[in-house]
Short mmCIF file of C-alpha atoms in Angstrom, two decimals:
data_model
loop_
_atom_site.label_atom_id
_atom_site.label_comp_id
_atom_site.label_asym_id
_atom_site.label_seq_id
_atom_site.Cartn_x
_atom_site.Cartn_y
_atom_site.Cartn_z
CA UNK A 1 9.38 19.20 2.07
CA UNK A 2 10.04 16.57 -0.65
CA UNK A 3 13.78 16.90 -0.11
CA UNK A 4 13.42 16.47 3.69
CA UNK A 5 11.30 13.32 3.14
CA UNK A 6 13.82 11.73 0.64
CA UNK A 7 16.68 12.56 3.10
CA UNK A 8 14.80 10.95 5.85
CA UNK A 9 14.22 7.78 3.70
CA UNK A 10 17.91 7.70 2.70
CA UNK A 11 18.82 7.81 6.32
CA UNK A 12 16.44 5.00 7.09
CA UNK A 13 17.92 2.82 4.32
CA UNK A 14 21.52 3.36 5.60
CA UNK A 15 20.95 3.15 9.31
CA UNK A 16 17.82 1.57 10.79
CA UNK A 17 15.89 -1.06 8.87
CA UNK A 18 17.09 -3.48 6.28
CA UNK A 19 16.39 -3.11 2.54
CA UNK A 20 15.00 -5.75 0.19
CA UNK A 21 15.22 -5.36 -3.55
CA UNK A 22 14.17 -7.72 -6.32
CA UNK A 23 16.74 -10.48 -5.48
CA UNK A 24 15.60 -13.93 -4.16
CA UNK A 25 17.66 -13.68 -1.04
CA UNK A 26 15.84 -13.09 2.14
CA UNK A 27 17.58 -12.27 5.53
CA UNK A 28 16.24 -14.82 8.09
CA UNK A 29 15.43 -11.90 10.49
CA UNK A 30 13.36 -10.32 7.78
CA UNK A 31 11.00 -13.16 6.83
CA UNK A 32 7.82 -11.31 7.79
CA UNK A 33 6.22 -8.05 7.03
CA UNK A 34 6.27 -5.72 10.07
CA UNK A 35 4.71 -2.55 11.22
CA UNK A 36 6.70 0.55 10.39
CA UNK A 37 8.18 -0.97 7.19
CA UNK A 38 7.96 0.99 3.88
CA UNK A 39 7.19 -1.36 0.93
CA UNK A 40 6.11 -1.51 -2.52
CA UNK A 41 3.13 -3.58 -3.62
CA UNK A 42 3.28 -5.40 -7.01
CA UNK A 43 -0.04 -6.29 -8.73
CA UNK A 44 0.28 -9.95 -9.74
CA UNK A 45 -1.46 -9.87 -12.99
CA UNK A 46 0.04 -6.75 -14.50
CA UNK A 47 3.22 -6.39 -12.58
CA UNK A 48 2.55 -2.64 -11.99
CA UNK A 49 3.26 -1.05 -8.52
CA UNK A 50 0.70 0.58 -6.20
CA UNK A 51 1.28 4.37 -6.61
CA UNK A 52 0.17 7.79 -5.79
CA UNK A 53 1.19 11.32 -6.47
CA UNK A 54 -0.15 14.89 -5.92
CA UNK A 55 -2.53 14.46 -9.02
CA UNK A 56 -6.21 14.48 -7.92
CA UNK A 57 -9.16 12.92 -9.46
CA UNK A 58 -11.21 15.05 -11.93
CA UNK A 59 -14.47 13.38 -10.75
CA UNK A 60 -15.82 11.46 -7.70
CA UNK A 61 -14.16 12.74 -4.43
CA UNK A 62 -11.59 14.95 -6.07
CA UNK A 63 -9.00 13.53 -3.64
CA UNK A 64 -5.42 12.50 -4.42
CA UNK A 65 -5.40 9.66 -6.98
CA UNK A 66 -4.06 6.16 -6.43
CA UNK A 67 -2.85 4.30 -9.60
CA UNK A 68 -0.85 1.44 -10.83
CA UNK A 69 2.59 2.54 -12.12
CA UNK A 70 4.73 0.44 -14.57
CA UNK A 71 8.22 1.00 -13.31
CA UNK A 72 9.56 -0.53 -10.10
CA UNK A 73 12.06 2.20 -9.11
CA UNK A 74 9.78 5.16 -8.54
CA UNK A 75 9.84 6.36 -4.94
CA UNK A 76 6.16 7.40 -5.29
CA UNK A 77 5.32 3.72 -4.98
CA UNK A 78 6.45 3.38 -1.32
CA UNK A 79 3.83 2.85 1.41
CA UNK A 80 4.46 2.95 5.14
CA UNK A 81 2.53 0.28 7.20
CA UNK A 82 0.79 1.68 10.32
CA UNK A 83 -1.77 0.38 12.63
CA UNK A 84 -5.42 0.70 12.21
CA UNK A 85 -7.11 4.09 12.71
CA UNK A 86 -6.57 5.09 16.47
CA UNK A 87 -4.90 1.71 17.14
CA UNK A 88 -1.03 2.30 16.93
CA UNK A 89 1.09 -0.71 15.94
CA UNK A 90 4.61 -0.90 17.43
CA UNK A 91 7.51 -0.88 14.95
CA UNK A 92 8.74 -4.41 14.17
CA UNK A 93 5.32 -6.02 15.00
CA UNK A 94 4.77 -8.98 12.82
CA UNK A 95 1.54 -8.69 10.79
CA UNK A 96 -0.83 -11.53 10.47
CA UNK A 97 -3.74 -12.75 8.38
CA UNK A 98 -6.84 -10.74 9.36
CA UNK A 99 -4.95 -7.70 10.87
CA UNK A 100 -6.23 -4.28 10.11
CA UNK A 101 -3.67 -1.74 8.91
CA UNK A 102 -3.36 1.61 7.23
CA UNK A 103 -1.00 2.50 4.37
CA UNK A 104 0.57 5.89 4.32
CA UNK A 105 1.92 7.12 1.13
CA UNK A 106 5.47 7.96 1.93
CA UNK A 107 6.00 10.97 -0.28
CA UNK A 108 2.83 12.85 0.55
CA UNK A 109 2.04 11.48 3.99
CA UNK A 110 -1.57 10.75 3.00
CA UNK A 111 -3.39 7.56 3.84
CA UNK A 112 -4.77 5.18 1.30
CA UNK A 113 -8.52 5.55 1.59
CA UNK A 114 -11.75 4.27 -0.11
CA UNK A 115 -15.48 4.92 -0.01
CA UNK A 116 -18.57 4.66 -2.17
CA UNK A 117 -17.63 7.27 -4.75
CA UNK A 118 -17.35 5.76 -8.20
CA UNK A 119 -13.90 5.19 -9.81
CA UNK A 120 -13.55 7.01 -12.96
CA UNK A 121 -12.90 4.22 -15.50
CA UNK A 122 -14.66 1.07 -14.15
CA UNK A 123 -17.31 2.64 -11.98
CA UNK A 124 -16.29 0.48 -9.01
CA UNK A 125 -15.38 2.04 -5.57
CA UNK A 126 -12.94 4.83 -5.77
CA UNK A 127 -9.46 4.42 -3.98
CA UNK A 128 -7.76 7.61 -3.11
CA UNK A 129 -5.23 9.13 -0.57
CA UNK A 130 -6.92 11.27 2.01
CA UNK A 131 -5.95 13.01 5.20
CA UNK A 132 -2.50 13.14 6.69
CA UNK A 133 -1.11 11.04 9.50
CA UNK A 134 -3.52 10.51 12.34
CA UNK A 135 -6.24 12.93 10.86
CA UNK A 136 -7.97 10.16 8.89
CA UNK A 137 -10.85 8.01 9.75
CA UNK A 138 -11.92 4.27 9.43
CA UNK A 139 -12.06 4.74 5.70
CA UNK A 140 -8.26 4.26 5.94
CA UNK A 141 -8.51 0.79 7.34
CA UNK A 142 -7.49 -2.29 5.28
CA UNK A 143 -7.64 -5.94 6.29
CA UNK A 144 -4.70 -8.35 5.38
CA UNK A 145 -6.03 -11.44 3.69
CA UNK A 146 -3.23 -14.00 3.22
CA UNK A 147 -2.86 -17.76 2.90
CA UNK A 148 -0.85 -18.19 6.12
CA UNK A 149 -0.95 -17.00 9.79
CA UNK A 150 1.89 -14.51 9.31
CA UNK A 151 2.32 -12.16 6.42
CA UNK A 152 5.55 -13.44 4.66
CA UNK A 153 7.62 -11.13 2.43
CA UNK A 154 6.88 -11.86 -1.16
CA UNK A 155 3.60 -13.66 -0.44
CA UNK A 156 0.56 -13.14 -2.59
CA UNK A 157 -2.15 -11.33 -0.51
CA UNK A 158 -5.31 -9.34 -0.87
CA UNK A 159 -6.17 -6.09 0.92
CA UNK A 160 -9.90 -5.74 1.88
CA UNK A 161 -11.36 -2.40 2.73
CA UNK A 162 -12.83 -2.71 6.09
CA UNK A 163 -15.74 -0.17 5.81
CA UNK A 164 -16.91 -1.33 2.33
CA UNK A 165 -15.79 -4.88 2.17
CA UNK A 166 -14.31 -4.30 -1.26
CA UNK A 167 -10.80 -5.70 -2.36
CA UNK A 168 -8.02 -3.48 -3.69
CA UNK A 169 -7.90 -4.13 -7.35
CA UNK A 170 -6.21 -3.09 -10.68
CA UNK A 171 -7.60 -3.86 -14.07
CA UNK A 172 -4.70 -4.09 -16.65
CA UNK A 173 -7.31 -2.88 -19.36
CA UNK A 174 -8.36 0.30 -17.35
CA UNK A 175 -5.62 2.74 -18.18
CA UNK A 176 -5.72 6.51 -17.81
CA UNK A 177 -4.95 8.92 -20.58
CA UNK A 178 -3.71 12.46 -19.93
CA UNK A 179 -2.33 13.60 -17.45
CA UNK A 180 -1.14 10.20 -16.39
CA UNK A 181 -1.09 8.05 -19.55
CA UNK A 182 -0.51 4.33 -19.20
CA UNK A 183 -1.14 4.23 -15.49
CA UNK A 184 -3.81 1.75 -14.17
CA UNK A 185 -6.96 2.61 -12.33
CA UNK A 186 -6.94 1.24 -8.77
CA UNK A 187 -10.45 0.50 -7.36
CA UNK A 188 -12.37 -1.37 -4.63
CA UNK A 189 -13.96 -4.52 -6.23
CA UNK A 190 -16.83 -6.28 -4.35
CA UNK A 191 -15.57 -9.85 -4.64
CA UNK A 192 -12.44 -11.97 -4.76
CA UNK A 193 -10.93 -11.89 -8.31
CA UNK A 194 -7.63 -12.63 -10.07
CA UNK A 195 -7.17 -8.86 -10.36
CA UNK A 196 -7.07 -8.28 -6.65
CA UNK A 197 -3.91 -10.22 -5.83
CA UNK A 198 -0.82 -8.30 -4.79
CA UNK A 199 2.74 -9.18 -3.54
CA UNK A 200 5.21 -6.95 -1.68
CA UNK A 201 8.72 -7.02 -3.22
CA UNK A 202 11.01 -3.99 -2.86
CA UNK A 203 10.96 -2.16 0.38
CA UNK A 204 12.44 -1.09 3.57
CA UNK A 205 11.83 -3.75 6.28
CA UNK A 206 12.07 -3.51 10.13
CA UNK A 207 13.12 -6.73 11.93
CA UNK A 208 10.67 -8.42 14.14
CA UNK A 209 10.35 -7.23 17.60
CA UNK A 210 11.90 -9.45 20.25
CA UNK A 211 10.55 -7.81 23.35
CA UNK A 212 6.91 -8.14 24.47
CA UNK A 213 6.52 -4.68 26.05
#
């Protein structure tokens, strides 16, 4: 299954959308983040990428863990942007401040999720990956908080979990040991803080839709 997923991703890179790496050049047709794009989120304070894998939490929900990963080139840090639970978003739709989205981990197909289980290191709200595709629930919904009307590539944003009101956060001092040494805990934090700022850098971006259908 992993080979198939990576093959699909490679096809997407070569054929359909456009790719943005860490250079400063931005195609004028790819100024905004759109539905269907697969991107990496960089934590502003630490530089780590939002990440997941098939390793589950040993406490709390026991669901698939979400962490901060130090390297930029790991495919397990790619997240596909989808519409809110039971509210599909057409590919290429420009996302705006206040829009509600889901983030599907590209490698495992599970949705980034949160709830009131305690995170293992800081005892904030746990963030996990749970359910595949459309089998999730409203716990998969995240609100975009940006400083402009439209979500611009490279812009600093926050992601607020809709059900709990908590903000997606990484604490550079909260590092796991075995079996994922050096990776950061990702949690939901109850208020705005310097540790819950993110930006999107590398990724596979779909151009803005031009039709209104």
